[in-house]
Structure formats: structure tokens, C-alpha cells
Short mmCIF file of C-alpha atoms and ligand atoms in Angstrom, two decimals:
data_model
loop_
_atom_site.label_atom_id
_atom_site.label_comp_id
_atom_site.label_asym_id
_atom_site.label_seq_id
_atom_site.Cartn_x
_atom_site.Cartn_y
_atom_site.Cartn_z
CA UNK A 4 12.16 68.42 -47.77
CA UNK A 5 9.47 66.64 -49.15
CA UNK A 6 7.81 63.87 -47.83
CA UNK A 7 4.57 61.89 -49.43
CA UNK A 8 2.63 59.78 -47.33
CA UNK A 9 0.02 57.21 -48.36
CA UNK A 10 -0.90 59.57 -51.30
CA UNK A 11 -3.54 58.32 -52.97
CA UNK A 12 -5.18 60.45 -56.14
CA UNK A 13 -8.18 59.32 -58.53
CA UNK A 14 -9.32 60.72 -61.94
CA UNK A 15 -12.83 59.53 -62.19
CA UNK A 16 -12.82 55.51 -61.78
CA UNK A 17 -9.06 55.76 -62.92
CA UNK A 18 -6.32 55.21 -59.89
CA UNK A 19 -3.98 57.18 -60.69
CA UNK A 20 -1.46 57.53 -57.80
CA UNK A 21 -1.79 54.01 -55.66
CA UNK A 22 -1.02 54.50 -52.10
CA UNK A 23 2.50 56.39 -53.06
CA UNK A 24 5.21 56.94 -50.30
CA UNK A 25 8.34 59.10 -50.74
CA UNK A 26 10.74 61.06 -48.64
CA UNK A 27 13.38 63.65 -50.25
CA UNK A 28 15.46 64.93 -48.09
CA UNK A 29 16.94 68.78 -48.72
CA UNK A 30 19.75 68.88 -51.62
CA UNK A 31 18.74 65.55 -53.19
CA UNK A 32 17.62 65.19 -56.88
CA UNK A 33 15.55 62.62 -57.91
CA UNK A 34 14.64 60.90 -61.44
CA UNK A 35 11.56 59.89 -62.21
CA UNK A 36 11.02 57.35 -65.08
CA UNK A 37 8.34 55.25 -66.46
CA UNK A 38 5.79 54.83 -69.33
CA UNK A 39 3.80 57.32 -70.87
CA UNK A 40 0.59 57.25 -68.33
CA UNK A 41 2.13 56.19 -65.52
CA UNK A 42 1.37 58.66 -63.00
CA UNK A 43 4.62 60.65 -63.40
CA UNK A 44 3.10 64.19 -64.42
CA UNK A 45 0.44 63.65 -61.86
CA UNK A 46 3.27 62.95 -58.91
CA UNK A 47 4.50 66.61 -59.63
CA UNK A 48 1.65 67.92 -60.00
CA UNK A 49 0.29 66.57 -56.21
CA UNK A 50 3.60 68.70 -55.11
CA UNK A 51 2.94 71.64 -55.28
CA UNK A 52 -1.55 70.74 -55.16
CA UNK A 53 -1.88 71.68 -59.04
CA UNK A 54 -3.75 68.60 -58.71
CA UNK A 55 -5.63 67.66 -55.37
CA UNK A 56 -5.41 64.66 -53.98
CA UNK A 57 -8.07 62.59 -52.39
CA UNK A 58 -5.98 61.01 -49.16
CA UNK A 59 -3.00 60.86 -47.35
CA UNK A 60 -0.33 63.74 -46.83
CA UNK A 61 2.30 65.95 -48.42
CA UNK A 62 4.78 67.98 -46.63
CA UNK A 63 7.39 70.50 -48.15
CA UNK A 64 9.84 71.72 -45.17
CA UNK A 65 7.91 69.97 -42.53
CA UNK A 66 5.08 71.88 -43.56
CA UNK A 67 1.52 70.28 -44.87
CA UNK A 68 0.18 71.55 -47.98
CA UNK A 69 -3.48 73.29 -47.37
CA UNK A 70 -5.87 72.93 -50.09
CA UNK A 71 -6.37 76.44 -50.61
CA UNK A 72 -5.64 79.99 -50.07
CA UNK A 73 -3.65 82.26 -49.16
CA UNK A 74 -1.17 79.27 -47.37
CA UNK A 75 -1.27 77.33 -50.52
CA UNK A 76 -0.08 80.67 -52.67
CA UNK A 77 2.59 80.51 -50.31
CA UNK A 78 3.76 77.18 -49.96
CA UNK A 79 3.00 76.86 -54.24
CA UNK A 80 6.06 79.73 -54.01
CA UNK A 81 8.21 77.14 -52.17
CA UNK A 82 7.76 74.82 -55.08
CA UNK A 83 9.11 75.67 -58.20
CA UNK A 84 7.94 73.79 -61.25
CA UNK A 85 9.08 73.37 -64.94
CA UNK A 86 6.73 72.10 -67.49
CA UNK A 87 7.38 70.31 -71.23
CA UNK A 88 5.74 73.56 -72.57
CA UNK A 89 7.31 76.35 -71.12
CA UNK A 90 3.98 78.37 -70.37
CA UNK A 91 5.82 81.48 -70.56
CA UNK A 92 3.65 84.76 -70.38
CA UNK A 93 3.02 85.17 -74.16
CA UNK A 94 2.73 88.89 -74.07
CA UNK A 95 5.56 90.25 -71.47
CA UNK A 96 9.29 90.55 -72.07
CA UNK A 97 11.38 88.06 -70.58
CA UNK A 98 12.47 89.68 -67.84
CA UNK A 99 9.05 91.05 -66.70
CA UNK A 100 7.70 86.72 -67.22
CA UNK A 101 11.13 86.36 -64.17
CA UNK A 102 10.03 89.68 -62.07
CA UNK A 103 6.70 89.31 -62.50
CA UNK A 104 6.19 86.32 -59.34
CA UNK A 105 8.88 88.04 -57.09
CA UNK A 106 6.61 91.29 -57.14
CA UNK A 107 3.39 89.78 -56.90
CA UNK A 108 3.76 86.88 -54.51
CA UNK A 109 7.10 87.52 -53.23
CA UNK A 110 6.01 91.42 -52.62
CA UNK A 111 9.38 92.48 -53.75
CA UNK A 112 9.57 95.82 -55.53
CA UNK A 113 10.38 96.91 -58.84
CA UNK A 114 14.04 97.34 -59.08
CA UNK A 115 14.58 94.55 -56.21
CA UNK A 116 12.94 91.98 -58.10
CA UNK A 117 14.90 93.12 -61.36
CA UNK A 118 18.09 93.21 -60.11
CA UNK A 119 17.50 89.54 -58.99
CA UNK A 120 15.95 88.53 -62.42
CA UNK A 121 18.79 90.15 -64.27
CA UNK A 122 21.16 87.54 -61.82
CA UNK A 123 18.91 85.07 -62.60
CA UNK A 124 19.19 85.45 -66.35
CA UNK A 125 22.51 85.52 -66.42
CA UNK A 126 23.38 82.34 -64.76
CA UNK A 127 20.94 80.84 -66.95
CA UNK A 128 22.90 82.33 -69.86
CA UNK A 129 19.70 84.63 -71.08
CA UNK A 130 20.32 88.50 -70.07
CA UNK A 131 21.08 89.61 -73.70
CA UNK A 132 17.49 88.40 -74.21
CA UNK A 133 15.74 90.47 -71.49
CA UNK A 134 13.39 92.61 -73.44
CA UNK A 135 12.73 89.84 -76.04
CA UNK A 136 9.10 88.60 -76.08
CA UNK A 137 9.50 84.56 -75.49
CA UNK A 138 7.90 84.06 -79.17
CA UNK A 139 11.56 86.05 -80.57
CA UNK A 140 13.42 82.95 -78.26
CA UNK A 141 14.57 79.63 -79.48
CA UNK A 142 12.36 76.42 -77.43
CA UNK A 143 16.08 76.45 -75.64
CA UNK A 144 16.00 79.48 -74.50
CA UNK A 145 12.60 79.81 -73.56
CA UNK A 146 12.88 76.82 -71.18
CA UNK A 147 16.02 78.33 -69.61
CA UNK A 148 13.70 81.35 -68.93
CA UNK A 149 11.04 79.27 -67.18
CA UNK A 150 13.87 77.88 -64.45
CA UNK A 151 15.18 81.51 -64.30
CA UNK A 152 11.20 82.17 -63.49
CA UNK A 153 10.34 79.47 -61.23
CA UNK A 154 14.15 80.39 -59.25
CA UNK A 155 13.23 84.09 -58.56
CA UNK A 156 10.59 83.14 -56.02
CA UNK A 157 13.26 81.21 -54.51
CA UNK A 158 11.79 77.58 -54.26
CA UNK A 159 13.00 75.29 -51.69
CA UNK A 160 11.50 72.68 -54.37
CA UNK A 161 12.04 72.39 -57.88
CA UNK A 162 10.06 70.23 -60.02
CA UNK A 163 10.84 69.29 -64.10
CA UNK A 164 8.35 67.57 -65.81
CA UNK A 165 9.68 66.14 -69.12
CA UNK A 166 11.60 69.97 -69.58
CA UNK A 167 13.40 69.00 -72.51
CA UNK A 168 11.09 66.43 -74.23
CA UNK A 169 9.71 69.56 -76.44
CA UNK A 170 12.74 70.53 -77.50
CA UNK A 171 15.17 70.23 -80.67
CA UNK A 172 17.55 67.98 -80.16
CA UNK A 173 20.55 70.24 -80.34
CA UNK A 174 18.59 72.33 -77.82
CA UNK A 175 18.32 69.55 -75.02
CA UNK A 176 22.02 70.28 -73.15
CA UNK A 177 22.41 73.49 -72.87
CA UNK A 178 18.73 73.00 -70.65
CA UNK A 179 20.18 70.16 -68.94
CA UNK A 180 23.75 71.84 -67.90
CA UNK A 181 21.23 74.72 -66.26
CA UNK A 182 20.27 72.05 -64.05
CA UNK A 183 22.71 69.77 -63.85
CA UNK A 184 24.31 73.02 -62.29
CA UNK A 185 21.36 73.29 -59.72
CA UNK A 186 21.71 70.16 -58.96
CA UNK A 187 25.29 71.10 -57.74
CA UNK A 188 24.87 73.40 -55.81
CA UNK A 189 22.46 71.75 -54.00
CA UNK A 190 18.72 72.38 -55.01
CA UNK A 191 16.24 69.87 -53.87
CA UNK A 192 14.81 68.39 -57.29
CA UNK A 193 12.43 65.92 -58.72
CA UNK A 194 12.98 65.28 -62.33
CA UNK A 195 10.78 63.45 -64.74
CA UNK A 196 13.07 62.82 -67.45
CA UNK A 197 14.61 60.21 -70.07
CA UNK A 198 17.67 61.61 -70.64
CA UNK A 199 19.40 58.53 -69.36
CA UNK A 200 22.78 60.41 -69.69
CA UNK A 201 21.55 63.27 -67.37
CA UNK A 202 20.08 60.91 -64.60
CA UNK A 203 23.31 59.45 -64.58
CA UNK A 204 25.36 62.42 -63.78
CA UNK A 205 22.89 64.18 -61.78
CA UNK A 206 20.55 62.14 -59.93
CA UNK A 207 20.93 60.57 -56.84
CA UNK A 208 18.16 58.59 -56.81
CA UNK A 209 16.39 56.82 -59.51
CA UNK A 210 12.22 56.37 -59.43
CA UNK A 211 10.73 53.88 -62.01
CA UNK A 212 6.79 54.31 -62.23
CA UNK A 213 4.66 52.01 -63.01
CA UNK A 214 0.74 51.85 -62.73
CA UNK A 215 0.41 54.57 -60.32
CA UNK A 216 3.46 53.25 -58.22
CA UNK A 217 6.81 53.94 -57.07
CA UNK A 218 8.04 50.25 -58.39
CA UNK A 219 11.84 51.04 -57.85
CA UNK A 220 13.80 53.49 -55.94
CA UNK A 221 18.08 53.06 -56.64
CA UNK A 222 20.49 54.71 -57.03
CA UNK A 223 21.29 55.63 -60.81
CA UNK A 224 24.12 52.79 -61.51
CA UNK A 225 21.94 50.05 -59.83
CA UNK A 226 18.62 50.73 -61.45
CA UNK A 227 20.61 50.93 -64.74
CA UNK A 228 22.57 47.96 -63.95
CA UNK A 229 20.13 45.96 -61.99
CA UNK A 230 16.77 47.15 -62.49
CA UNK A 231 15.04 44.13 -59.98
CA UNK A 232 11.44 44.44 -61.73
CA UNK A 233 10.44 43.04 -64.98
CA UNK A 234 8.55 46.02 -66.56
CA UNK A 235 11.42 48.31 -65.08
CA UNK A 236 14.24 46.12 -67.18
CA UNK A 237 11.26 45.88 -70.31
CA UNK A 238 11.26 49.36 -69.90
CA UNK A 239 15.05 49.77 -70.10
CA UNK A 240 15.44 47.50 -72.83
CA UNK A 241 13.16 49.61 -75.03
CA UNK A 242 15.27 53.42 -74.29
CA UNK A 243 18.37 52.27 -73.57
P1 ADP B 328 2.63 60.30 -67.16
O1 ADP B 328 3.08 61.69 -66.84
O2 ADP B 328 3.43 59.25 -66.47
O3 ADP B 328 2.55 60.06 -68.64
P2 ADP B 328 0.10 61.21 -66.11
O4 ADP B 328 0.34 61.51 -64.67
O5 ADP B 328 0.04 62.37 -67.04
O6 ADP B 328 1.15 60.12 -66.60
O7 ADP B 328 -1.26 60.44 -66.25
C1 ADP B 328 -1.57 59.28 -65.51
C2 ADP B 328 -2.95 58.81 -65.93
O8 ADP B 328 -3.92 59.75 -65.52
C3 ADP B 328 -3.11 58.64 -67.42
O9 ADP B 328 -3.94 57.52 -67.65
C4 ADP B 328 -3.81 59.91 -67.83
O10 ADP B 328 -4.58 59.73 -69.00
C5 ADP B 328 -4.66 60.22 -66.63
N1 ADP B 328 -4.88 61.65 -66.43
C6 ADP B 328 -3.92 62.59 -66.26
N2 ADP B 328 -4.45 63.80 -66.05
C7 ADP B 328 -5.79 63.65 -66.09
C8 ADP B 328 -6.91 64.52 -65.93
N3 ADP B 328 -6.75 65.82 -65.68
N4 ADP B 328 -8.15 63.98 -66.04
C9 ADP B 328 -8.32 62.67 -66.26
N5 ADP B 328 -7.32 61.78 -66.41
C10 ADP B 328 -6.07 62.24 -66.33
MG1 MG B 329 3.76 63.22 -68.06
#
């Protein structure tokens, strides 16, 4: 589903992504761990080309990502993403922030694309909320509206990026058991997270970042249990 290959991705004189590889197939989820600067953020980002990159290849679904329009719009649809800050729309009501992609990239109409968002806002556990502006919504709630958002286009692809590092701590599961419940059923899904306990139970497949690369790639209980690199176990020893 997606596949990286030779990715390489400069800010200036800094290397940010060194020559990174990776292959997801459809229905896995994927952790992605390391220190602050690592490249983490900036591996998402490459996904779905909020950030360009300067060589090699990404493919979601077989397909290559163009560098622009009207493909990219497209293929950006495929690729749901999830940020720290929830980047809700400020000023609409949280149902129009979940209709509002279906009926402008999607082309859905009106009552198509709200009888989807209301579905979507209930599984996230949100449709009480749906005329609510996202200020009048808890951080925990808000976040639950951006997945509800990024689902109604109907990604093939979803991306977290630290989605519950901004949030109150009592705040953090109810986000994670929204996607710990995509994961189930089956969403392909690259997490950058350090909820240890949530990689555990949901992740297939742990990625430990370092430097720009991909320094380990295990499955949850080995990386936690036998992390192979030194500055993944330093690492370990300093969350854990
Ligand atoms: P992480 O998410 O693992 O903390 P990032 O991908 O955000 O790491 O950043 C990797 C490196 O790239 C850091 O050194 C960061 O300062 C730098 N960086 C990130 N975004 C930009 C940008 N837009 N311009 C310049 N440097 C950036
Ligand atoms: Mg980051």
C-alpha cells in the first residue's frame, strides 16, 4: 500500500531523510519511534508530498505520487493524515470541518456527504457535538474530529503524527481506542507515537528512527525486548 524507495529529502545543508526504504503492505499499522528531530514528522509528511522530496520514489496503491496538481489533490485524498494540533477549521461546526473534504474533493453532495459525516461522528463517539464550533470541544474531542475528517474522504492511508502528544493526559485513550479500533478493522496506518502501551496492542511493526534512518524494523515484542541497536535500547531505557 505504500512503498518508499531510496527516499532521500534535504532541508537546506540538513539530511533529513537518508536514503529511506519501506514497504507497507494494505491492513498493516506501523509505529514509528525515535528522538525528537529524527526525521519522523518529515517521513509522514513525504506520504502524502506535504513535503517534497528531492529523489527516489513513493507509491500509495501502486500508484506514484506526482508533484502537483490535480493527481496529487487526488492521491493527497487517498492519504489521510492526523496532526499533534488538530488544525481543525476554526470557524465551521464540526460536522461541516467532516463534510467539508467529501464535497469539495470527493464531489459528494450536501446531504450525501452528511449522512456519511454523521456515521463518521458517531463511531468516533462525537455526533452530540455536530454543530459545536471545535473551540466549544475538549483537545479529546477535537482530535477524534480530525480522524472522523481525514476518514470521510475515505483514505486508503492513514497517517498520525504524535496525535495524542497535545493532549491531557486523561484525554490520551479515548483517542487511542478510535484507532486502536481502525487498526482492527483493518486500515493501513503509520503511527508516530510513544505510547508504548498502544504500539504494543496495535502495531504490527515497530520503526525506530534515528538520524534520518529507518535503524530498526520488528515486530512490537522484539524491538521492546531486543532492540539490536545501541541508541534504539538508549532510547528505550530513557521512556520505558
Ligand atoms: P521528528 O518529527 O522526528 O522530531 P522532524 O521530521 O520534524 O523530526 O525534523 C527532522 C529534522 O528536520 C529536524 O532537525 C528539524 O529541525 C528539521 N526540519 C523539519 N522541518 C523543517 C523545515 N520545514 N525546514 C527546515 N528544517 C526542518
Ligand atoms: Mg515530529
Amino acid at each position: 500500500m505504500i512503498a518508499m524507495t531510496d527516499v532521500q529529502k534535504h532541508f537546506g545543508e540538513l539530511h533529513v531523510l537518508k536514503d529511506v526504504n519501506l514497504e507497507v503492505p494494505a491492513g498493516q499499522v506501523v509505529i514509528v519511534i525515535g528522538p525528537s528531530g529524527s526525521g519522523k514528522s518529515t517521513l509522514c509528511r513525504t506520504i502524502n508530498r506535504l513535503e517534497p522530496i528531492d529523489s527516489g520514489s513513493i507509491r500509495i496503491d501502486g500508484t506514484e505520487l506526482p508533484a502537483e496538481g490535480k493527481g496529487l489533490a487526488q492521491l493527497r485524498a487517498d492519504v489521510g493524515m492526523v496532526f499533534q494540533s488538530f488544525n481543525l477549521f476554526a470557524h465551521k461546526t464540526i460536522l461541516e470541518n467532516v463534510t467539508l473534504g467529501p464535497i469539495k474533493v470527493r464531489k459528494m453532495n450536501k446531504g450525501e456527504a452528511e449522512k456519511l459525516g454523521m456515521s463518521l461522528l458517531e463511531r468516533v463517539g462525537i455526533a452530540s457535538q455536530r454543530d459545536k464550533l471545535p473551540a466549544q470541544l475538549s483537545g479529546g474531542q477535537q482530535q477524534r474530529v480530525a480522524i472522523a475528517r481525514a476518514l470521510a474522504m475515505k483514505p486508503k492511508v492513514m497517517l498520525f503524527d504524535e496525535p495524542t502528544s497535545a493532549l491531557d493526559p486523561e484525554m490520551v485513550n479515548e483517542v487511542l481506542d478510535v484507532m486502536t479500533s481502525l487498526a482492527r478493522e483493518g486500515m493501513t496506518m503509520v503511527v508516530v507515537t510513544h505510547e508504548m502501551g498502544f504500539a504494543r496492542k496495535a502495531g504490527d511493526r515497530v520503526l525506530f528512527m534515528a538520524d534520518g534512518q529507518i535503524v530498526e524494523d520488528a515486530p512490537p515484542e522484539e524491538f521492546f525486548t531486543h532492540a539490536s541497536s545501541p541508541r534504539a535500547q538508549d532510547f528505550l531505557s530513557k521512556i520505558l
